[in-house]
């Protein structure tokens, strides 16, 4: 695939993200607290997460290592950021969940696999064939600012996930109002953190595939945050009225 065809493909993928964003504003993806049995066969929640998320790293490194480019140290540093997120998401986070007996629709898992296959291809093919960052890039403003943004989002995401996981004591089921961290300000700081992460990745790579990944993250997680916020308010009459949805003090 030449660069022109690749670019056309990525812009098409971005257009799909915009459509998905609109759809998700009206149809809540049925997993987690929003799981519905009407969406077909179900799979164990933990197993579904692992299968859904692990594919992205496999596909990514297949294209990186089989590509025409000789990878630079800077390339591998950038790829390590991506890898860190997905190692946590696929091999750490699922085993921290206290969701014994919970299920997710198989169709949601398959959608997640599809997204990760395409995303892994877009990022991997870019690094494998089109872009080699030199060492000077490590001192550039986009890299430094993007790295700060990426790890700020990572810390917010991991801290917020930890707060949610610790809400349930051993043997407990059901839901509680989360407190602490950025939950003081928004209903979904975990999703806010992840959005910041990939905004940082887009900035530190200063690339079209980085931007595409950020846009897909925004398109998926913003409607999810809106659905969570509505769910909290409906389920808990005493839910804090001053909490925003996703961005502190804004919305």
PDB file of C-alpha atoms in Angstrom:
ATOM      1  CA  UNK A   1       0.000   0.000   0.000  1.00  0.00           C
ATOM      2  CA  UNK A   2       1.437   3.383  -0.974  1.00  0.00           C
ATOM      3  CA  UNK A   3       1.159   6.467   1.222  1.00  0.00           C
ATOM      4  CA  UNK A   4      -1.647   8.017  -0.817  1.00  0.00           C
ATOM      5  CA  UNK A   5      -3.845   4.921  -0.529  1.00  0.00           C
ATOM      6  CA  UNK A   6      -2.999   4.607   3.164  1.00  0.00           C
ATOM      7  CA  UNK A   7      -3.951   8.237   3.791  1.00  0.00           C
ATOM      8  CA  UNK A   8      -7.247   7.762   1.971  1.00  0.00           C
ATOM      9  CA  UNK A   9      -7.946   4.701   4.131  1.00  0.00           C
ATOM     10  CA  UNK A  10      -7.250   6.604   7.360  1.00  0.00           C
ATOM     11  CA  UNK A  11      -9.503   9.503   6.342  1.00  0.00           C
ATOM     12  CA  UNK A  12     -12.247   6.986   5.568  1.00  0.00           C
ATOM     13  CA  UNK A  13     -11.746   5.495   9.033  1.00  0.00           C
ATOM     14  CA  UNK A  14     -12.070   8.983  10.518  1.00  0.00           C
ATOM     15  CA  UNK A  15     -15.347   9.483   8.643  1.00  0.00           C
ATOM     16  CA  UNK A  16     -16.632   6.215  10.111  1.00  0.00           C
ATOM     17  CA  UNK A  17     -15.760   7.502  13.597  1.00  0.00           C
ATOM     18  CA  UNK A  18     -17.958  10.549  13.046  1.00  0.00           C
ATOM     19  CA  UNK A  19     -20.878   8.313  12.072  1.00  0.00           C
ATOM     20  CA  UNK A  20     -20.291   6.083  15.102  1.00  0.00           C
ATOM     21  CA  UNK A  21     -20.251   9.135  17.358  1.00  0.00           C
ATOM     22  CA  UNK A  22     -23.723  10.165  16.205  1.00  0.00           C
ATOM     23  CA  UNK A  23     -25.072   6.600  16.490  1.00  0.00           C
ATOM     24  CA  UNK A  24     -23.740   6.184  20.036  1.00  0.00           C
ATOM     25  CA  UNK A  25     -25.471   9.369  21.143  1.00  0.00           C
ATOM     26  CA  UNK A  26     -28.746   7.512  20.572  1.00  0.00           C
ATOM     27  CA  UNK A  27     -27.798   3.855  21.161  1.00  0.00           C
ATOM     28  CA  UNK A  28     -25.827   3.006  24.303  1.00  0.00           C
ATOM     29  CA  UNK A  29     -23.324   0.191  23.785  1.00  0.00           C
ATOM     30  CA  UNK A  30     -24.720  -2.695  25.891  1.00  0.00           C
ATOM     31  CA  UNK A  31     -21.811  -3.708  28.124  1.00  0.00           C
ATOM     32  CA  UNK A  32     -20.880  -3.041  31.729  1.00  0.00           C
ATOM     33  CA  UNK A  33     -23.743  -1.430  33.652  1.00  0.00           C
ATOM     34  CA  UNK A  34     -25.633  -1.085  30.366  1.00  0.00           C
ATOM     35  CA  UNK A  35     -25.504  -4.792  29.414  1.00  0.00           C
ATOM     36  CA  UNK A  36     -28.616  -6.147  27.698  1.00  0.00           C
ATOM     37  CA  UNK A  37     -29.471  -9.780  26.988  1.00  0.00           C
ATOM     38  CA  UNK A  38     -31.324  -8.770  23.818  1.00  0.00           C
ATOM     39  CA  UNK A  39     -28.051  -8.294  21.939  1.00  0.00           C
ATOM     40  CA  UNK A  40     -27.457 -12.005  21.420  1.00  0.00           C
ATOM     41  CA  UNK A  41     -25.089 -14.533  23.053  1.00  0.00           C
ATOM     42  CA  UNK A  42     -23.054 -13.413  26.054  1.00  0.00           C
ATOM     43  CA  UNK A  43     -19.464 -14.086  27.090  1.00  0.00           C
ATOM     44  CA  UNK A  44     -17.737 -13.760  30.458  1.00  0.00           C
ATOM     45  CA  UNK A  45     -16.932 -10.082  30.993  1.00  0.00           C
ATOM     46  CA  UNK A  46     -13.287 -10.644  31.936  1.00  0.00           C
ATOM     47  CA  UNK A  47     -12.600 -13.053  29.073  1.00  0.00           C
ATOM     48  CA  UNK A  48     -14.313 -10.692  26.642  1.00  0.00           C
ATOM     49  CA  UNK A  49     -12.052  -7.817  27.674  1.00  0.00           C
ATOM     50  CA  UNK A  50      -8.904  -9.898  27.242  1.00  0.00           C
ATOM     51  CA  UNK A  51      -9.848 -11.217  23.806  1.00  0.00           C
ATOM     52  CA  UNK A  52     -11.068  -7.815  22.663  1.00  0.00           C
ATOM     53  CA  UNK A  53      -7.985  -5.846  23.669  1.00  0.00           C
ATOM     54  CA  UNK A  54      -5.016  -8.174  23.137  1.00  0.00           C
ATOM     55  CA  UNK A  55      -5.348  -8.268  19.341  1.00  0.00           C
ATOM     56  CA  UNK A  56      -4.221  -4.680  18.870  1.00  0.00           C
ATOM     57  CA  UNK A  57      -0.663  -5.375  20.051  1.00  0.00           C
ATOM     58  CA  UNK A  58      -0.350  -8.513  17.929  1.00  0.00           C
ATOM     59  CA  UNK A  59      -1.444  -6.681  14.782  1.00  0.00           C
ATOM     60  CA  UNK A  60       0.564  -3.563  15.608  1.00  0.00           C
ATOM     61  CA  UNK A  61       3.888  -5.365  15.957  1.00  0.00           C
ATOM     62  CA  UNK A  62       3.256  -7.628  12.960  1.00  0.00           C
ATOM     63  CA  UNK A  63       3.124  -4.543  10.728  1.00  0.00           C
ATOM     64  CA  UNK A  64       5.910  -2.705  12.574  1.00  0.00           C
ATOM     65  CA  UNK A  65       8.365  -5.597  12.370  1.00  0.00           C
ATOM     66  CA  UNK A  66       7.452  -6.689   8.827  1.00  0.00           C
ATOM     67  CA  UNK A  67       7.471  -3.174   7.409  1.00  0.00           C
ATOM     68  CA  UNK A  68      10.149  -1.614   5.229  1.00  0.00           C
ATOM     69  CA  UNK A  69      11.410   0.831   7.854  1.00  0.00           C
ATOM     70  CA  UNK A  70      14.281   0.176  10.191  1.00  0.00           C
ATOM     71  CA  UNK A  71      12.867   1.298  13.494  1.00  0.00           C
ATOM     72  CA  UNK A  72      14.633   4.068  15.378  1.00  0.00           C
ATOM     73  CA  UNK A  73      15.017   4.321  19.136  1.00  0.00           C
ATOM     74  CA  UNK A  74      12.475   7.152  19.102  1.00  0.00           C
ATOM     75  CA  UNK A  75       9.973   4.970  17.247  1.00  0.00           C
ATOM     76  CA  UNK A  76      10.284   2.277  19.893  1.00  0.00           C
ATOM     77  CA  UNK A  77       9.907   4.815  22.703  1.00  0.00           C
ATOM     78  CA  UNK A  78       6.664   6.051  21.167  1.00  0.00           C
ATOM     79  CA  UNK A  79       5.457   2.498  20.573  1.00  0.00           C
ATOM     80  CA  UNK A  80       6.251   1.641  24.199  1.00  0.00           C
ATOM     81  CA  UNK A  81       3.677   4.239  25.315  1.00  0.00           C
ATOM     82  CA  UNK A  82       1.039   2.547  23.174  1.00  0.00           C
ATOM     83  CA  UNK A  83       2.142  -0.878  24.426  1.00  0.00           C
ATOM     84  CA  UNK A  84       1.998   0.195  28.077  1.00  0.00           C
ATOM     85  CA  UNK A  85      -1.634   1.232  27.746  1.00  0.00           C
ATOM     86  CA  UNK A  86      -2.715  -1.959  26.023  1.00  0.00           C
ATOM     87  CA  UNK A  87      -0.755  -4.331  28.262  1.00  0.00           C
ATOM     88  CA  UNK A  88      -2.691  -2.839  31.153  1.00  0.00           C
ATOM     89  CA  UNK A  89      -5.978  -2.921  29.262  1.00  0.00           C
ATOM     90  CA  UNK A  90      -5.643  -6.518  28.059  1.00  0.00           C
ATOM     91  CA  UNK A  91      -3.629  -8.353  30.733  1.00  0.00           C
ATOM     92  CA  UNK A  92      -3.912  -6.344  33.958  1.00  0.00           C
ATOM     93  CA  UNK A  93      -7.219  -4.476  34.050  1.00  0.00           C
ATOM     94  CA  UNK A  94      -9.457  -7.532  33.337  1.00  0.00           C
ATOM     95  CA  UNK A  95      -8.001  -9.427  36.297  1.00  0.00           C
ATOM     96  CA  UNK A  96      -8.600  -6.493  38.628  1.00  0.00           C
ATOM     97  CA  UNK A  97     -12.318  -6.413  37.847  1.00  0.00           C
ATOM     98  CA  UNK A  98     -14.673  -7.604  40.587  1.00  0.00           C
ATOM     99  CA  UNK A  99     -17.352  -8.645  38.152  1.00  0.00           C
ATOM    100  CA  UNK A 100     -17.779 -12.343  38.881  1.00  0.00           C
ATOM    101  CA  UNK A 101     -20.640 -13.747  36.844  1.00  0.00           C
ATOM    102  CA  UNK A 102     -21.049 -10.626  34.702  1.00  0.00           C
ATOM    103  CA  UNK A 103     -21.342 -10.978  30.950  1.00  0.00           C
ATOM    104  CA  UNK A 104     -20.976  -8.887  27.822  1.00  0.00           C
ATOM    105  CA  UNK A 105     -22.606  -9.512  24.435  1.00  0.00           C
ATOM    106  CA  UNK A 106     -20.362 -11.401  22.015  1.00  0.00           C
ATOM    107  CA  UNK A 107     -21.251  -8.832  19.365  1.00  0.00           C
ATOM    108  CA  UNK A 108     -19.665  -6.094  21.505  1.00  0.00           C
ATOM    109  CA  UNK A 109     -16.499  -8.165  21.835  1.00  0.00           C
ATOM    110  CA  UNK A 110     -16.436  -8.645  18.054  1.00  0.00           C
ATOM    111  CA  UNK A 111     -16.897  -4.910  17.496  1.00  0.00           C
ATOM    112  CA  UNK A 112     -14.017  -4.253  19.869  1.00  0.00           C
ATOM    113  CA  UNK A 113     -11.830  -6.751  18.017  1.00  0.00           C
ATOM    114  CA  UNK A 114     -12.675  -5.076  14.697  1.00  0.00           C
ATOM    115  CA  UNK A 115     -11.745  -1.653  16.039  1.00  0.00           C
ATOM    116  CA  UNK A 116      -8.475  -2.946  17.447  1.00  0.00           C
ATOM    117  CA  UNK A 117      -7.561  -4.809  14.270  1.00  0.00           C
ATOM    118  CA  UNK A 118      -8.040  -1.678  12.168  1.00  0.00           C
ATOM    119  CA  UNK A 119      -6.371   0.583  14.703  1.00  0.00           C
ATOM    120  CA  UNK A 120      -3.433  -1.789  15.109  1.00  0.00           C
ATOM    121  CA  UNK A 121      -3.031  -1.861  11.338  1.00  0.00           C
ATOM    122  CA  UNK A 122      -3.184   1.931  10.969  1.00  0.00           C
ATOM    123  CA  UNK A 123      -0.604   2.606  13.686  1.00  0.00           C
ATOM    124  CA  UNK A 124       1.596  -0.391  12.840  1.00  0.00           C
ATOM    125  CA  UNK A 125       1.662   0.251   9.090  1.00  0.00           C
ATOM    126  CA  UNK A 126       2.500   3.910   9.682  1.00  0.00           C
ATOM    127  CA  UNK A 127       5.526   3.065  11.827  1.00  0.00           C
ATOM    128  CA  UNK A 128       6.476   0.043   9.749  1.00  0.00           C
ATOM    129  CA  UNK A 129       6.503   1.787   6.384  1.00  0.00           C
ATOM    130  CA  UNK A 130       6.159   5.556   6.488  1.00  0.00           C
ATOM    131  CA  UNK A 131       7.616   7.206   9.573  1.00  0.00           C
ATOM    132  CA  UNK A 132      10.953   7.101  11.327  1.00  0.00           C
ATOM    133  CA  UNK A 133      11.317   9.662  14.114  1.00  0.00           C
ATOM    134  CA  UNK A 134      14.891  10.747  14.760  1.00  0.00           C
ATOM    135  CA  UNK A 135      16.399  11.461  18.170  1.00  0.00           C
ATOM    136  CA  UNK A 136      15.875  15.199  17.720  1.00  0.00           C
ATOM    137  CA  UNK A 137      12.114  14.570  17.872  1.00  0.00           C
ATOM    138  CA  UNK A 138      12.491  13.679  21.557  1.00  0.00           C
ATOM    139  CA  UNK A 139      13.329  17.326  22.266  1.00  0.00           C
ATOM    140  CA  UNK A 140      10.543  18.813  20.143  1.00  0.00           C
ATOM    141  CA  UNK A 141       7.578  20.659  21.620  1.00  0.00           C
ATOM    142  CA  UNK A 142       4.942  18.220  20.244  1.00  0.00           C
ATOM    143  CA  UNK A 143       6.761  15.226  21.743  1.00  0.00           C
ATOM    144  CA  UNK A 144       7.379  16.795  25.147  1.00  0.00           C
ATOM    145  CA  UNK A 145       3.892  18.300  25.481  1.00  0.00           C
ATOM    146  CA  UNK A 146       2.238  15.178  24.098  1.00  0.00           C
ATOM    147  CA  UNK A 147       4.170  12.913  26.455  1.00  0.00           C
ATOM    148  CA  UNK A 148       3.141  15.009  29.462  1.00  0.00           C
ATOM    149  CA  UNK A 149      -0.461  14.890  28.286  1.00  0.00           C
ATOM    150  CA  UNK A 150      -0.303  11.142  27.619  1.00  0.00           C
ATOM    151  CA  UNK A 151       1.017  10.211  31.062  1.00  0.00           C
ATOM    152  CA  UNK A 152      -1.293  12.693  32.808  1.00  0.00           C
ATOM    153  CA  UNK A 153      -4.209  10.922  31.148  1.00  0.00           C
ATOM    154  CA  UNK A 154      -2.743   7.517  31.958  1.00  0.00           C
ATOM    155  CA  UNK A 155      -2.469   8.345  35.664  1.00  0.00           C
ATOM    156  CA  UNK A 156      -6.018   9.775  35.754  1.00  0.00           C
ATOM    157  CA  UNK A 157      -7.344   6.694  33.971  1.00  0.00           C
ATOM    158  CA  UNK A 158      -5.567   4.191  36.223  1.00  0.00           C
ATOM    159  CA  UNK A 159      -6.412   6.080  39.425  1.00  0.00           C
ATOM    160  CA  UNK A 160     -10.077   6.343  38.452  1.00  0.00           C
ATOM    161  CA  UNK A 161     -10.244   2.653  37.498  1.00  0.00           C
ATOM    162  CA  UNK A 162      -8.777   1.795  40.898  1.00  0.00           C
ATOM    163  CA  UNK A 163     -11.410   3.883  42.708  1.00  0.00           C
ATOM    164  CA  UNK A 164     -14.202   2.149  40.773  1.00  0.00           C
ATOM    165  CA  UNK A 165     -12.770  -1.331  41.384  1.00  0.00           C
ATOM    166  CA  UNK A 166     -12.391  -0.698  45.127  1.00  0.00           C
ATOM    167  CA  UNK A 167     -16.013   0.406  45.497  1.00  0.00           C
ATOM    168  CA  UNK A 168     -17.013  -3.236  45.841  1.00  0.00           C
ATOM    169  CA  UNK A 169     -15.863  -5.163  48.875  1.00  0.00           C
ATOM    170  CA  UNK A 170     -15.229  -8.898  48.480  1.00  0.00           C
ATOM    171  CA  UNK A 171     -18.535 -10.636  47.782  1.00  0.00           C
ATOM    172  CA  UNK A 172     -20.438  -7.409  47.163  1.00  0.00           C
ATOM    173  CA  UNK A 173     -22.536  -6.751  44.093  1.00  0.00           C
ATOM    174  CA  UNK A 174     -24.376  -3.722  42.835  1.00  0.00           C
ATOM    175  CA  UNK A 175     -23.238  -0.146  42.306  1.00  0.00           C
ATOM    176  CA  UNK A 176     -22.264   2.790  44.505  1.00  0.00           C
ATOM    177  CA  UNK A 177     -21.554   6.464  43.944  1.00  0.00           C
ATOM    178  CA  UNK A 178     -17.780   6.775  43.393  1.00  0.00           C
ATOM    179  CA  UNK A 179     -15.879   9.440  45.312  1.00  0.00           C
ATOM    180  CA  UNK A 180     -12.287  10.631  45.411  1.00  0.00           C
ATOM    181  CA  UNK A 181      -9.889  11.771  42.743  1.00  0.00           C
ATOM    182  CA  UNK A 182     -11.543  13.520  39.830  1.00  0.00           C
ATOM    183  CA  UNK A 183     -14.869  11.875  40.686  1.00  0.00           C
ATOM    184  CA  UNK A 184     -15.331  15.005  42.776  1.00  0.00           C
ATOM    185  CA  UNK A 185     -15.744  16.932  39.539  1.00  0.00           C
ATOM    186  CA  UNK A 186     -16.975  14.521  36.843  1.00  0.00           C
ATOM    187  CA  UNK A 187     -18.906  11.284  36.548  1.00  0.00           C
ATOM    188  CA  UNK A 188     -16.362   9.578  34.283  1.00  0.00           C
ATOM    189  CA  UNK A 189     -12.769  10.615  35.035  1.00  0.00           C
ATOM    190  CA  UNK A 190     -11.562   7.228  33.797  1.00  0.00           C
ATOM    191  CA  UNK A 191     -12.933   8.059  30.341  1.00  0.00           C
ATOM    192  CA  UNK A 192     -11.645  11.631  30.615  1.00  0.00           C
ATOM    193  CA  UNK A 193      -8.170  10.291  31.390  1.00  0.00           C
ATOM    194  CA  UNK A 194      -8.202   7.906  28.447  1.00  0.00           C
ATOM    195  CA  UNK A 195      -9.304  10.678  26.092  1.00  0.00           C
ATOM    196  CA  UNK A 196      -6.437  12.859  27.338  1.00  0.00           C
ATOM    197  CA  UNK A 197      -4.014   9.966  26.816  1.00  0.00           C
ATOM    198  CA  UNK A 198      -4.784   9.633  23.141  1.00  0.00           C
ATOM    199  CA  UNK A 199      -4.897  13.387  22.610  1.00  0.00           C
ATOM    200  CA  UNK A 200      -1.352  13.304  23.952  1.00  0.00           C
ATOM    201  CA  UNK A 201      -0.450  10.439  21.624  1.00  0.00           C
ATOM    202  CA  UNK A 202      -1.814  12.386  18.643  1.00  0.00           C
ATOM    203  CA  UNK A 203       0.282  15.380  19.687  1.00  0.00           C
ATOM    204  CA  UNK A 204       3.526  13.509  20.406  1.00  0.00           C
ATOM    205  CA  UNK A 205       3.355  11.679  17.065  1.00  0.00           C
ATOM    206  CA  UNK A 206       2.000  14.740  15.198  1.00  0.00           C
ATOM    207  CA  UNK A 207       0.446  12.326  12.728  1.00  0.00           C
ATOM    208  CA  UNK A 208      -2.791  11.507  10.936  1.00  0.00           C
ATOM    209  CA  UNK A 209      -3.067   7.996  12.464  1.00  0.00           C
ATOM    210  CA  UNK A 210      -2.520   9.500  15.919  1.00  0.00           C
ATOM    211  CA  UNK A 211      -5.294  11.986  15.258  1.00  0.00           C
ATOM    212  CA  UNK A 212      -7.551   9.210  13.955  1.00  0.00           C
ATOM    213  CA  UNK A 213      -7.032   7.194  17.128  1.00  0.00           C
ATOM    214  CA  UNK A 214      -7.819  10.206  19.295  1.00  0.00           C
ATOM    215  CA  UNK A 215     -10.966  10.963  17.300  1.00  0.00           C
ATOM    216  CA  UNK A 216     -12.159   7.365  17.611  1.00  0.00           C
ATOM    217  CA  UNK A 217     -11.516   7.493  21.356  1.00  0.00           C
ATOM    218  CA  UNK A 218     -13.533  10.698  21.628  1.00  0.00           C
ATOM    219  CA  UNK A 219     -16.321   9.269  19.451  1.00  0.00           C
ATOM    220  CA  UNK A 220     -16.601   6.158  21.612  1.00  0.00           C
ATOM    221  CA  UNK A 221     -16.069   7.550  25.087  1.00  0.00           C
ATOM    222  CA  UNK A 222     -17.989  10.826  25.014  1.00  0.00           C
ATOM    223  CA  UNK A 223     -21.380   9.176  24.362  1.00  0.00           C
ATOM    224  CA  UNK A 224     -20.405   6.524  26.921  1.00  0.00           C
ATOM    225  CA  UNK A 225     -19.757   9.213  29.519  1.00  0.00           C
ATOM    226  CA  UNK A 226     -23.110  10.859  28.766  1.00  0.00           C
ATOM    227  CA  UNK A 227     -24.885   7.507  29.220  1.00  0.00           C
ATOM    228  CA  UNK A 228     -23.048   6.872  32.518  1.00  0.00           C
ATOM    229  CA  UNK A 229     -23.939  10.322  33.821  1.00  0.00           C
ATOM    230  CA  UNK A 230     -27.618   9.853  33.027  1.00  0.00           C
ATOM    231  CA  UNK A 231     -27.530   6.386  34.599  1.00  0.00           C
ATOM    232  CA  UNK A 232     -26.003   7.702  37.840  1.00  0.00           C
ATOM    233  CA  UNK A 233     -28.585  10.472  38.118  1.00  0.00           C
ATOM    234  CA  UNK A 234     -31.462   8.109  37.461  1.00  0.00           C
ATOM    235  CA  UNK A 235     -30.237   5.401  39.846  1.00  0.00           C
ATOM    236  CA  UNK A 236     -29.106   7.607  42.749  1.00  0.00           C
ATOM    237  CA  UNK A 237     -31.471  10.429  43.845  1.00  0.00           C
ATOM    238  CA  UNK A 238     -28.675  11.859  46.015  1.00  0.00           C
ATOM    239  CA  UNK A 239     -26.139  11.941  43.191  1.00  0.00           C
ATOM    240  CA  UNK A 240     -24.071  15.180  43.357  1.00  0.00           C
ATOM    241  CA  UNK A 241     -25.829  17.736  41.160  1.00  0.00           C
ATOM    242  CA  UNK A 242     -22.671  19.754  40.515  1.00  0.00           C
ATOM    243  CA  UNK A 243     -20.733  16.890  38.913  1.00  0.00           C
ATOM    244  CA  UNK A 244     -20.061  17.389  35.248  1.00  0.00           C
ATOM    245  CA  UNK A 245     -20.115  14.567  32.719  1.00  0.00           C
ATOM    246  CA  UNK A 246     -16.564  14.313  31.397  1.00  0.00           C
ATOM    247  CA  UNK A 247     -14.497  17.509  31.585  1.00  0.00           C
ATOM    248  CA  UNK A 248     -14.104  19.227  34.988  1.00  0.00           C
ATOM    249  CA  UNK A 249     -15.924  22.568  35.223  1.00  0.00           C
ATOM    250  CA  UNK A 250     -16.937  22.373  31.555  1.00  0.00           C
ATOM    251  CA  UNK A 251     -19.345  19.575  30.613  1.00  0.00           C
TER     252      UNK A 251
END
